[in-house]
Short mmCIF file of C-alpha atoms in Angstrom, two decimals:
data_model
loop_
_atom_site.label_atom_id
_atom_site.label_comp_id
_atom_site.label_asym_id
_atom_site.label_seq_id
_atom_site.Cartn_x
_atom_site.Cartn_y
_atom_site.Cartn_z
CA UNK A 79 29.92 105.36 -30.63
CA UNK A 80 27.98 108.35 -32.02
CA UNK A 81 28.24 111.67 -30.21
CA UNK A 82 24.89 113.17 -29.13
CA UNK A 83 26.33 116.14 -27.26
CA UNK A 84 25.22 118.80 -29.77
CA UNK A 85 21.70 117.36 -29.87
CA UNK A 86 21.43 117.29 -26.07
CA UNK A 87 22.86 120.81 -25.89
CA UNK A 88 20.26 122.03 -28.38
CA UNK A 89 17.53 120.30 -26.40
CA UNK A 90 18.84 121.86 -23.19
CA UNK A 91 18.65 125.38 -24.61
CA UNK A 92 15.18 124.76 -26.04
CA UNK A 93 13.96 123.53 -22.66
CA UNK A 94 15.61 126.49 -20.94
CA UNK A 95 13.87 128.95 -23.26
CA UNK A 96 10.52 127.20 -22.73
CA UNK A 97 11.05 127.20 -18.95
CA UNK A 98 11.86 130.92 -18.99
CA UNK A 99 8.72 131.70 -20.99
CA UNK A 100 6.54 129.59 -18.70
CA UNK A 101 8.09 131.05 -15.56
CA UNK A 102 7.43 134.58 -16.83
CA UNK A 103 3.82 133.59 -17.57
CA UNK A 104 3.49 132.15 -14.06
CA UNK A 105 4.74 135.39 -12.53
CA UNK A 106 1.99 137.31 -14.36
CA UNK A 107 -0.89 134.85 -14.02
CA UNK A 108 -0.24 132.95 -10.79
CA UNK A 109 -3.11 134.66 -8.98
CA UNK A 110 -5.57 133.90 -11.76
CA UNK A 111 -4.75 130.31 -12.68
CA UNK A 112 -3.56 127.31 -10.79
CA UNK A 113 -1.22 124.92 -12.54
CA UNK A 114 1.14 127.26 -14.37
CA UNK A 115 3.66 126.98 -11.54
CA UNK A 116 3.68 123.20 -11.88
CA UNK A 117 4.23 123.53 -15.61
CA UNK A 118 7.23 125.71 -14.83
CA UNK A 119 8.56 122.98 -12.52
CA UNK A 120 8.05 120.42 -15.29
CA UNK A 121 10.07 122.42 -17.79
CA UNK A 122 12.66 123.24 -15.13
CA UNK A 123 13.01 119.51 -14.38
CA UNK A 124 13.49 118.75 -18.07
CA UNK A 125 16.12 121.48 -18.32
CA UNK A 126 18.01 120.07 -15.32
CA UNK A 127 17.70 116.58 -16.77
CA UNK A 128 19.30 117.55 -20.07
CA UNK A 129 21.94 119.55 -18.22
CA UNK A 130 22.82 116.47 -16.18
CA UNK A 131 23.14 114.36 -19.32
CA UNK A 132 25.55 116.95 -20.74
CA UNK A 133 27.81 116.37 -17.72
CA UNK A 134 28.60 112.80 -18.70
CA UNK A 135 31.85 113.95 -20.31
CA UNK A 136 33.09 115.36 -16.99
CA UNK A 137 31.25 113.18 -14.45
CA UNK A 138 30.91 109.40 -14.20
CA UNK A 139 28.45 108.25 -16.86
CA UNK A 140 26.34 106.36 -14.36
CA UNK A 141 25.91 109.45 -12.18
CA UNK A 142 25.03 111.76 -15.08
CA UNK A 143 22.62 109.19 -16.55
CA UNK A 144 20.95 108.66 -13.19
CA UNK A 145 20.57 112.40 -12.48
CA UNK A 146 19.35 113.12 -15.98
CA UNK A 147 16.67 110.43 -15.89
CA UNK A 148 15.78 111.33 -12.31
CA UNK A 149 15.01 114.97 -13.18
CA UNK A 150 13.13 113.97 -16.34
CA UNK A 151 11.06 111.43 -14.43
CA UNK A 152 10.22 113.72 -11.50
CA UNK A 153 9.10 116.40 -13.95
CA UNK A 154 6.25 114.17 -15.14
CA UNK A 155 4.10 114.37 -11.95
CA UNK A 156 4.53 118.17 -12.01
CA UNK A 157 3.23 118.24 -15.60
CA UNK A 158 0.25 116.07 -14.69
CA UNK A 159 -0.63 118.03 -11.56
CA UNK A 160 -0.28 121.37 -13.33
CA UNK A 161 -2.55 120.23 -16.16
CA UNK A 162 -5.13 118.86 -13.73
CA UNK A 163 -5.20 122.13 -11.78
CA UNK A 164 -5.32 124.31 -14.86
CA UNK A 165 -8.13 122.26 -16.39
CA UNK A 166 -10.10 122.16 -13.13
CA UNK A 167 -13.64 123.50 -13.05
CA UNK A 168 -13.79 127.29 -13.02
CA UNK A 169 -13.94 128.74 -9.52
CA UNK A 170 -12.46 125.68 -7.83
CA UNK A 171 -9.36 126.60 -5.85
CA UNK A 172 -9.26 123.59 -3.55
CA UNK A 173 -5.99 121.68 -3.27
CA UNK A 174 -5.87 118.78 -5.76
CA UNK A 175 -5.62 115.21 -4.51
CA UNK A 176 -2.09 113.81 -4.27
CA UNK A 177 -0.79 111.28 -6.77
CA UNK A 178 -2.77 108.08 -6.84
CA UNK A 179 -1.31 104.74 -5.66
CA UNK A 180 -0.68 103.62 -9.23
CA UNK A 181 1.11 106.90 -10.05
CA UNK A 182 3.35 106.54 -7.01
CA UNK A 183 4.06 102.88 -7.78
CA UNK A 184 5.12 103.66 -11.36
CA UNK A 185 7.43 106.44 -10.16
CA UNK A 186 8.98 104.25 -7.46
CA UNK A 187 9.59 101.26 -9.78
CA UNK A 188 11.04 103.49 -12.49
CA UNK A 189 13.39 105.22 -10.05
CA UNK A 190 14.56 101.87 -8.76
CA UNK A 191 15.17 100.62 -12.28
CA UNK A 192 17.09 103.77 -13.25
CA UNK A 193 19.24 103.50 -10.12
CA UNK A 194 20.09 99.87 -10.86
CA UNK A 195 20.81 100.44 -14.56
CA UNK A 196 22.88 103.59 -14.04
CA UNK A 197 25.31 101.96 -11.62
CA UNK A 198 25.53 98.51 -13.28
CA UNK A 199 26.67 99.94 -16.57
CA UNK A 200 23.76 98.61 -18.60
CA UNK A 201 23.33 100.46 -21.88
CA UNK A 202 20.73 102.77 -23.38
CA UNK A 203 18.13 100.24 -24.68
CA UNK A 204 17.36 98.77 -21.28
CA UNK A 205 17.24 102.24 -19.73
CA UNK A 206 14.64 103.18 -22.32
CA UNK A 207 12.50 100.13 -21.59
CA UNK A 208 12.55 101.00 -17.88
CA UNK A 209 11.60 104.68 -18.28
CA UNK A 210 9.22 104.40 -21.23
CA UNK A 211 6.15 103.14 -19.24
CA UNK A 212 6.29 106.13 -16.88
CA UNK A 213 6.53 108.62 -19.74
CA UNK A 214 3.70 106.90 -21.65
CA UNK A 215 1.52 106.76 -18.52
CA UNK A 216 1.81 110.42 -17.59
CA UNK A 217 1.79 111.83 -21.15
CA UNK A 218 -1.32 109.74 -21.84
CA UNK A 219 -3.13 111.03 -18.77
CA UNK A 220 -2.17 114.62 -19.58
CA UNK A 221 -3.42 114.19 -23.14
CA UNK A 222 -6.77 112.85 -21.90
CA UNK A 223 -7.20 115.76 -19.50
CA UNK A 224 -6.59 118.30 -22.24
CA UNK A 225 -8.71 116.58 -24.87
CA UNK A 226 -11.68 116.56 -22.47
CA UNK A 227 -11.27 120.31 -21.80
CA UNK A 228 -12.71 122.15 -18.77
CA UNK A 229 -16.45 121.92 -18.41
CA UNK A 230 -18.29 124.66 -20.22
CA UNK A 231 -15.24 125.81 -22.21
CA UNK A 232 -14.52 125.40 -25.89
CA UNK A 233 -10.89 126.48 -26.15
CA UNK A 234 -9.20 125.02 -29.30
CA UNK A 235 -5.73 125.17 -27.76
CA UNK A 236 -6.72 122.49 -25.23
CA UNK A 237 -7.30 120.00 -28.04
CA UNK A 238 -4.12 121.13 -29.79
CA UNK A 239 -2.03 120.62 -26.64
CA UNK A 240 -3.69 117.26 -25.99
CA UNK A 241 -2.79 116.03 -29.46
CA UNK A 242 0.80 117.24 -29.02
CA UNK A 243 1.20 115.31 -25.77
CA UNK A 244 -0.48 112.28 -27.32
CA UNK A 245 2.16 112.34 -30.10
CA UNK A 246 4.83 111.91 -27.42
CA UNK A 247 3.57 108.34 -26.90
CA UNK A 248 4.26 106.94 -30.42
CA UNK A 249 7.65 108.68 -30.43
CA UNK A 250 8.57 106.86 -27.22
CA UNK A 251 7.15 103.58 -28.53
CA UNK A 252 9.06 103.89 -31.82
CA UNK A 253 12.30 104.49 -29.99
CA UNK A 254 12.63 100.84 -28.88
CA UNK A 255 12.72 99.19 -32.35
CA UNK A 256 14.98 101.97 -33.65
CA UNK A 257 17.47 101.39 -30.84
CA UNK A 258 17.37 97.60 -31.30
CA UNK A 259 17.85 97.88 -35.06
CA UNK A 260 20.74 100.33 -34.65
CA UNK A 261 22.34 98.21 -31.93
CA UNK A 262 22.37 95.21 -34.26
CA UNK A 263 23.76 97.34 -37.04
CA UNK A 264 26.61 98.67 -34.93
CA UNK A 265 26.85 95.54 -32.73
CA UNK A 266 26.97 97.56 -29.55
CA UNK A 267 24.56 99.28 -27.15
CA UNK A 268 25.75 102.80 -27.75
CA UNK A 269 23.41 105.66 -28.58
CA UNK A 270 23.17 106.41 -32.27
CA UNK A 271 20.99 107.88 -34.97
CA UNK A 272 17.80 106.72 -33.23
CA UNK A 273 18.83 108.59 -30.08
CA UNK A 274 19.44 111.74 -32.11
CA UNK A 275 16.10 111.34 -33.87
CA UNK A 276 14.32 110.82 -30.57
CA UNK A 277 15.84 113.89 -28.97
CA UNK A 278 15.14 116.09 -32.00
CA UNK A 279 11.53 114.91 -32.07
CA UNK A 280 11.17 115.50 -28.33
CA UNK A 281 12.70 118.95 -28.75
CA UNK A 282 10.13 119.82 -31.41
CA UNK A 283 7.29 118.46 -29.27
CA UNK A 284 8.59 120.36 -26.23
CA UNK A 285 8.38 123.60 -28.18
CA UNK A 286 4.96 122.67 -29.54
CA UNK A 287 3.51 121.70 -26.15
CA UNK A 288 4.94 124.79 -24.43
CA UNK A 289 3.51 127.00 -27.15
CA UNK A 290 0.20 125.18 -26.79
CA UNK A 291 0.22 125.72 -23.01
CA UNK A 292 0.93 129.43 -23.43
CA UNK A 293 -1.86 129.58 -26.02
CA UNK A 294 -4.15 127.78 -23.57
CA UNK A 295 -3.48 130.42 -20.95
CA UNK A 296 -3.99 133.22 -23.48
CA UNK A 297 -7.25 131.81 -24.84
CA UNK A 298 -8.57 130.95 -21.41
CA UNK A 299 -7.74 134.45 -20.24
CA UNK A 300 -9.67 135.86 -23.19
CA UNK A 301 -12.53 133.49 -22.43
CA UNK A 302 -12.64 134.56 -18.79
CA UNK A 303 -12.29 138.24 -19.64
CA UNK A 304 -15.25 137.94 -21.97
CA UNK A 305 -17.26 136.24 -19.22
CA UNK A 306 -16.18 138.90 -16.75
CA UNK A 307 -17.26 141.62 -19.17
CA UNK A 308 -20.65 139.97 -19.52
CA UNK A 309 -20.99 139.62 -15.75
CA UNK A 310 -19.88 143.23 -15.28
CA UNK A 311 -22.35 144.39 -17.92
CA UNK A 312 -25.16 142.48 -16.26
CA UNK A 313 -24.21 143.80 -12.80
CA UNK A 314 -23.78 147.31 -14.21
CA UNK A 315 -27.21 147.35 -15.83
CA UNK A 316 -29.15 145.44 -13.17
CA UNK A 317 -27.61 147.09 -10.09
CA UNK A 318 -30.24 148.64 -7.79
CA UNK A 319 -28.22 151.87 -7.65
CA UNK A 320 -26.89 154.29 -10.22
CA UNK A 321 -23.41 153.79 -11.71
CA UNK A 322 -21.54 156.37 -13.78
CA UNK A 323 -18.17 156.22 -15.54
CA UNK A 324 -16.88 159.65 -16.54
CA UNK A 325 -13.52 160.77 -17.90
CA UNK A 326 -11.68 162.90 -15.38
CA UNK A 327 -9.96 165.12 -17.93
CA UNK A 328 -13.14 166.64 -19.36
CA UNK A 329 -16.05 165.02 -17.50
CA UNK A 330 -17.26 163.09 -20.56
CA UNK A 331 -19.71 160.31 -19.69
CA UNK A 332 -18.28 156.98 -20.87
CA UNK A 333 -21.04 154.75 -19.52
CA UNK A 334 -24.16 155.07 -17.40
CA UNK A 335 -26.73 152.53 -16.26
CA UNK A 336 -30.49 152.69 -16.50
CA UNK A 337 -31.05 153.34 -12.79
CA UNK A 338 -29.01 156.54 -12.87
CA UNK A 339 -30.76 157.65 -16.06
CA UNK A 340 -34.13 157.26 -14.35
CA UNK A 341 -32.77 158.98 -11.26
CA UNK A 342 -31.57 161.98 -13.25
CA UNK A 343 -34.47 162.05 -15.70
CA UNK A 344 -32.46 161.76 -18.93
CA UNK A 345 -31.98 159.18 -21.69
CA UNK A 346 -28.92 156.95 -21.88
CA UNK A 347 -28.42 157.75 -25.55
CA UNK A 348 -28.32 161.47 -24.77
CA UNK A 349 -26.05 161.10 -21.76
CA UNK A 350 -23.22 158.97 -23.19
CA UNK A 351 -20.65 161.25 -24.80
CA UNK A 352 -21.99 164.34 -23.10
CA UNK A 353 -20.13 166.04 -20.27
CA UNK A 354 -21.39 166.08 -16.72
CA UNK A 355 -20.73 169.82 -16.88
CA UNK A 356 -23.42 170.12 -19.58
CA UNK A 357 -26.09 169.19 -17.05
CA UNK A 358 -27.09 171.47 -14.21
CA UNK A 359 -26.93 168.59 -11.74
CA UNK A 360 -25.63 170.23 -8.60
CA UNK A 361 -27.99 172.23 -6.40
CA UNK A 362 -24.92 173.66 -4.67
CA UNK A 363 -22.03 174.10 -7.17
CA UNK A 364 -19.58 174.28 -4.26
CA UNK A 365 -20.34 170.60 -3.54
CA UNK A 366 -19.05 169.68 -6.98
CA UNK A 367 -15.82 171.58 -6.48
CA UNK A 368 -15.36 169.95 -3.07
CA UNK A 369 -15.91 166.46 -4.52
CA UNK A 370 -13.37 166.92 -7.31
CA UNK A 371 -10.83 168.40 -4.94
CA UNK A 372 -11.08 165.39 -2.66
CA UNK A 373 -10.91 162.98 -5.60
CA UNK A 374 -7.72 164.59 -6.91
CA UNK A 375 -6.18 164.62 -3.44
CA UNK A 376 -7.24 161.22 -2.10
CA UNK A 377 -8.47 159.30 -5.14
CA UNK A 378 -11.88 158.51 -3.64
CA UNK A 379 -14.82 159.56 -1.47
CA UNK A 380 -17.08 157.34 0.61
CA UNK A 381 -20.83 157.74 1.30
CA UNK A 382 -21.10 161.51 0.89
CA UNK A 383 -24.59 162.98 0.62
CA UNK A 384 -25.35 165.69 -1.92
CA UNK A 385 -28.37 167.48 -3.35
CA UNK A 386 -28.87 167.10 -7.12
CA UNK A 387 -31.30 168.54 -9.63
CA UNK A 388 -33.14 166.33 -12.14
CA UNK A 389 -33.70 167.40 -15.72
CA UNK A 390 -37.28 168.34 -14.80
CA UNK A 391 -35.98 170.63 -12.03
CA UNK A 392 -36.99 168.45 -9.07
CA UNK A 393 -34.39 168.19 -6.34
CA UNK A 394 -33.25 164.81 -5.05
CA UNK A 395 -30.89 163.68 -2.30
CA UNK A 396 -28.28 161.03 -3.10
CA UNK A 397 -25.37 159.31 -1.37
CA UNK A 398 -22.29 159.12 -3.59
CA UNK A 399 -19.26 156.83 -3.42
CA UNK A 400 -16.65 157.61 -6.08
CA UNK A 401 -13.11 156.56 -6.85
CA UNK A 402 -10.53 157.10 -9.54
CA UNK A 403 -9.87 154.01 -11.70
CA UNK A 404 -7.99 153.28 -14.95
CA UNK A 405 -10.41 152.66 -17.82
CA UNK A 406 -9.30 152.24 -21.44
CA UNK A 407 -5.95 153.79 -20.56
CA UNK A 408 -7.43 156.97 -19.05
CA UNK A 409 -8.10 158.21 -15.53
CA UNK A 410 -11.81 157.65 -15.01
CA UNK A 411 -14.16 158.48 -12.17
CA UNK A 412 -16.49 155.62 -11.22
CA UNK A 413 -19.41 156.91 -9.17
CA UNK A 414 -22.00 154.81 -7.35
CA UNK A 415 -25.12 156.84 -6.57
CA UNK A 416 -27.95 155.81 -4.23
CA UNK A 417 -31.16 157.83 -4.24
CA UNK A 418 -32.16 158.58 -0.64
CA UNK A 419 -34.80 161.19 -1.42
CA UNK A 420 -37.70 159.09 -0.13
CA UNK A 421 -35.74 158.15 2.98
CA UNK A 422 -34.97 161.78 3.76
CA UNK A 423 -38.59 162.79 3.10
CA UNK A 424 -39.77 160.06 5.45
CA UNK A 425 -37.27 161.20 8.07
CA UNK A 426 -38.54 164.76 7.65
CA UNK A 427 -42.12 163.57 8.07
CA UNK A 428 -41.17 161.73 11.23
CA UNK A 429 -39.28 164.75 12.49
CA UNK A 430 -42.27 166.99 11.79
CA UNK A 431 -44.52 164.55 13.60
CA UNK A 432 -42.34 164.93 16.67
CA UNK A 433 -42.31 168.75 16.49
CA UNK A 434 -45.51 169.65 14.57
CA UNK A 435 -49.18 169.06 15.18
CA UNK A 436 -50.65 166.62 12.65
CA UNK A 437 -54.08 168.33 12.52
CA UNK A 438 -53.07 171.96 12.07
CA UNK A 439 -49.49 171.48 10.81
CA UNK A 440 -48.29 173.97 13.43
CA UNK A 441 -45.04 173.48 15.35
CA UNK A 442 -45.62 172.46 18.95
CA UNK A 443 -44.51 173.66 22.37
CA UNK A 444 -40.92 172.34 22.21
CA UNK A 445 -40.36 174.14 18.91
CA UNK A 446 -41.78 177.33 20.41
CA UNK A 447 -39.39 177.15 23.38
CA UNK A 448 -36.40 176.73 21.02
CA UNK A 449 -37.35 179.57 18.67
CA UNK A 450 -38.35 181.91 21.47
CA UNK A 451 -34.98 181.25 23.13
CA UNK A 452 -33.19 182.10 19.88
CA UNK A 453 -35.30 185.24 19.46
CA UNK A 454 -34.44 186.30 23.04
CA UNK A 455 -30.71 185.83 22.44
CA UNK A 456 -30.85 187.82 19.19
CA UNK A 457 -32.93 190.58 20.77
CA UNK A 458 -30.50 190.79 23.68
CA UNK A 459 -27.61 191.45 21.28
CA UNK A 460 -29.46 193.79 18.94
CA UNK A 461 -31.59 195.67 21.49
CA UNK A 462 -34.76 194.88 19.54
CA UNK A 463 -38.01 193.71 21.12
CA UNK A 464 -40.45 190.94 20.38
CA UNK A 465 -43.76 189.79 21.83
CA UNK A 466 -45.48 186.55 22.74
CA UNK A 467 -49.21 186.44 22.08
CA UNK A 468 -51.32 183.60 23.51
CA UNK A 469 -54.73 182.54 22.19
CA UNK A 470 -56.92 180.09 24.10
CA UNK A 471 -60.01 178.85 22.25
CA UNK A 472 -63.16 178.01 24.17
CA UNK A 473 -66.35 176.01 23.75
CA UNK A 474 -64.68 173.04 21.97
CA UNK A 475 -65.94 170.50 24.49
CA UNK A 476 -69.49 171.64 23.70
CA UNK A 477 -68.77 171.60 19.95
CA UNK A 478 -67.36 168.06 20.05
CA UNK A 479 -70.32 166.81 22.08
CA UNK A 480 -72.85 168.57 19.85
CA UNK A 481 -71.39 168.19 16.36
CA UNK A 482 -68.87 165.36 16.76
CA UNK A 483 -65.09 165.29 16.68
CA UNK A 484 -64.87 165.55 12.89
CA UNK A 485 -66.73 168.84 12.90
CA UNK A 486 -64.72 169.89 15.94
CA UNK A 487 -61.47 169.30 14.04
CA UNK A 488 -62.79 171.32 11.11
CA UNK A 489 -63.70 174.17 13.44
CA UNK A 490 -60.25 174.06 15.04
CA UNK A 491 -58.53 174.15 11.64
CA UNK A 492 -60.62 177.14 10.57
CA UNK A 493 -59.87 178.93 13.84
CA UNK A 494 -56.15 178.43 13.30
CA UNK A 495 -56.50 179.74 9.75
CA UNK A 496 -58.23 182.87 11.02
CA UNK A 497 -55.47 183.53 13.57
CA UNK A 498 -52.66 182.97 11.04
CA UNK A 499 -54.36 185.29 8.59
CA UNK A 500 -54.04 188.20 11.00
CA UNK A 501 -50.35 187.74 11.84
CA UNK A 502 -47.67 189.81 10.17
CA UNK A 503 -45.11 188.47 7.75
CA UNK A 504 -42.31 186.92 9.78
CA UNK A 505 -44.56 186.05 12.76
CA UNK A 506 -44.96 182.38 13.77
CA UNK A 507 -47.89 180.48 15.30
CA UNK A 508 -47.49 177.43 17.58
CA UNK A 509 -49.88 174.94 19.17
CA UNK A 510 -49.12 174.61 22.88
CA UNK A 511 -52.02 172.39 23.91
CA UNK A 512 -55.38 171.03 22.83
CA UNK A 513 -57.02 174.49 22.58
CA UNK A 514 -54.05 176.68 23.44
CA UNK A 515 -51.91 178.55 20.90
CA UNK A 516 -49.05 181.06 20.98
CA UNK A 517 -47.70 183.46 18.39
CA UNK A 518 -44.14 184.79 18.28
CA UNK A 519 -44.34 188.40 17.06
CA UNK A 520 -40.86 189.33 15.87
CA UNK A 521 -39.21 192.76 15.68
CA UNK A 522 -41.68 194.95 17.58
CA UNK A 523 -40.83 198.52 16.69
CA UNK A 524 -43.98 200.16 18.10
CA UNK A 525 -45.61 198.85 21.32
CA UNK A 526 -48.97 199.24 19.61
CA UNK A 527 -48.12 196.68 16.89
CA UNK A 528 -49.08 193.63 19.01
CA UNK A 529 -52.28 195.35 20.08
CA UNK A 530 -53.31 195.84 16.48
CA UNK A 531 -52.69 192.15 15.80
CA UNK A 532 -54.84 191.22 18.81
CA UNK A 533 -57.60 193.55 17.62
CA UNK A 534 -57.63 191.91 14.17
CA UNK A 535 -57.87 188.47 15.75
CA UNK A 536 -60.77 189.60 17.95
CA UNK A 537 -62.56 190.93 14.89
CA UNK A 538 -62.33 187.68 12.90
CA UNK A 539 -63.65 185.70 15.87
CA UNK A 540 -66.69 187.94 15.96
CA UNK A 541 -67.83 186.07 12.87
CA UNK A 542 -69.62 182.83 13.59
CA UNK A 543 -68.43 179.38 12.50
CA UNK A 544 -70.71 177.21 10.38
CA UNK A 545 -70.74 173.55 11.50
CA UNK A 546 -73.07 171.05 9.80
CA UNK A 547 -75.19 173.94 8.55
CA UNK A 548 -75.51 175.49 12.00
CA UNK A 549 -73.75 178.69 12.97
CA UNK A 550 -71.97 178.83 16.31
CA UNK A 551 -69.61 181.18 18.06
CA UNK A 552 -66.11 180.23 19.29
CA UNK A 553 -64.41 182.36 21.92
CA UNK A 554 -60.72 183.34 21.64
CA UNK A 555 -59.08 184.66 24.82
CA UNK A 556 -55.78 186.45 24.14
CA UNK A 557 -52.82 187.43 26.29
CA UNK A 558 -49.68 189.44 25.54
CA UNK A 559 -46.14 189.65 26.93
CA UNK A 560 -43.30 191.88 25.72
CA UNK A 561 -39.58 191.12 25.80
CA UNK A 562 -37.78 192.15 27.96
CA UNK A 563 -40.34 194.04 30.05
CA UNK A 564 -42.49 191.02 30.95
CA UNK A 565 -39.77 188.36 30.93
CA UNK A 566 -36.50 187.32 29.36
CA UNK A 567 -37.03 183.57 28.97
CA UNK A 568 -39.67 181.73 26.87
CA UNK A 569 -41.29 180.25 29.99
CA UNK A 570 -41.44 183.63 31.72
CA UNK A 571 -42.99 185.26 28.66
CA UNK A 572 -45.61 182.51 28.37
CA UNK A 573 -46.46 182.88 32.03
CA UNK A 574 -46.78 186.64 31.68
CA UNK A 575 -48.97 186.32 28.58
CA UNK A 576 -51.27 183.84 30.37
CA UNK A 577 -51.47 186.18 33.33
CA UNK A 578 -52.38 189.00 30.95
CA UNK A 579 -55.13 186.85 29.41
CA UNK A 580 -56.61 186.03 32.83
CA UNK A 581 -56.47 189.67 33.86
CA UNK A 582 -58.27 190.69 30.67
CA UNK A 583 -60.90 187.99 31.26
CA UNK A 584 -61.55 189.26 34.80
CA UNK A 585 -61.79 192.80 33.48
CA UNK A 586 -64.39 191.74 30.91
CA UNK A 587 -66.33 189.87 33.60
CA UNK A 588 -66.47 193.00 35.83
CA UNK A 589 -67.56 195.11 32.87
CA UNK A 590 -70.30 192.61 32.13
CA UNK A 591 -71.54 192.68 35.73
CA UNK A 592 -71.51 196.46 35.79
CA UNK A 593 -73.42 196.55 32.57
#
């Protein structure tokens, strides 16, 4: 009888090394690829199988032979399942179908044969004939899976691994005649040179197939990384918002997409390599310091709005989301920038429509009440005075009926322009009603100041208005109220000014009658 212990021991250590390498690979790539865990189970089963065979010197030969063949046999479905999962179509993470009926039948018959042979004392040749079909079946299916390769992939290591597993089949087939020839030569059924040759060949193929599997993972990882780079590049360039990658140490721009270049008004070729500090981007430099402080403290900011300045000097509003990421081994700031300038301008237009008159552009009554209240509070603290001047225009019903509403609107706009032209710097004009206006005269130092303003307004309304080539006169009745003598609230001041206007109108009427 020839001793195969050293050969089995060598094969055990080779399988153990291959299992360790595959297990380490599984720990690193288990979230990316399915199947590597099953490959680890396959190599672990082979290692346990060879370890069980080594125990035949200390355990009953039938038990060690049965355990060894059992582990080797059960490793085959793990190899097949792992290969099927790894070679599955990209993006498919559904659970694979269980072993088919034929697979299960082959495993069951082989296990039954091994159990019978191991405990009846039958020798090696018959054990080989019982186990060989299962090994050929599964190695053949694995080889076919790898030679076909995943759809859409052209990874050379798949073909290399498929050929290596295919070579397992002739080795197993050649084992039978070698064992028979050696048995006749030695006139017994003991393992011999053929068994050594088989195990050495299987050891070499185990190393080759494991190396091929590791190479498959490496090449497929490179393939996927390349695809991910292309997808990232496409997403980066075609994103509907601006994206910027800048080095945190010095602010150097590492990458920038076209949207952000258009947003900022500069060329991509000029921006890459430059520092964000080279551009006067921030309308408020304190915003930049605040952003960097929060990035260094928390690593990110979410949906913060800032004002920026384009290269042409125009200001824009943008919402920024930024976070610190590793990029090429350096701390990098990835910023996503959305231009909301048009949105904010639209919101401002809507806000103005709710507080300003669309024809004259003047703020309306609610705005007057707010500002007059603020002016009253400030005057109360400082001891200063201010005045409210009212101006009620007349004759517009006649103008609209005679000249039309278009000409009436033109006359109203010109009347407003004449009033505004006589106010002092810092005074504000408001539209309270259809033909009613009010002016807030701030910081009245001399009680005669409002009277001079009223006199200038009276003088400009002495001039006639020209409508459709016809001159016409528009009346402007004014009233005045001083804070705090005539009232301390906006409503009280308006009421006092209106009362003053009516009193002045009655006075003019009496003067007219007397005259």
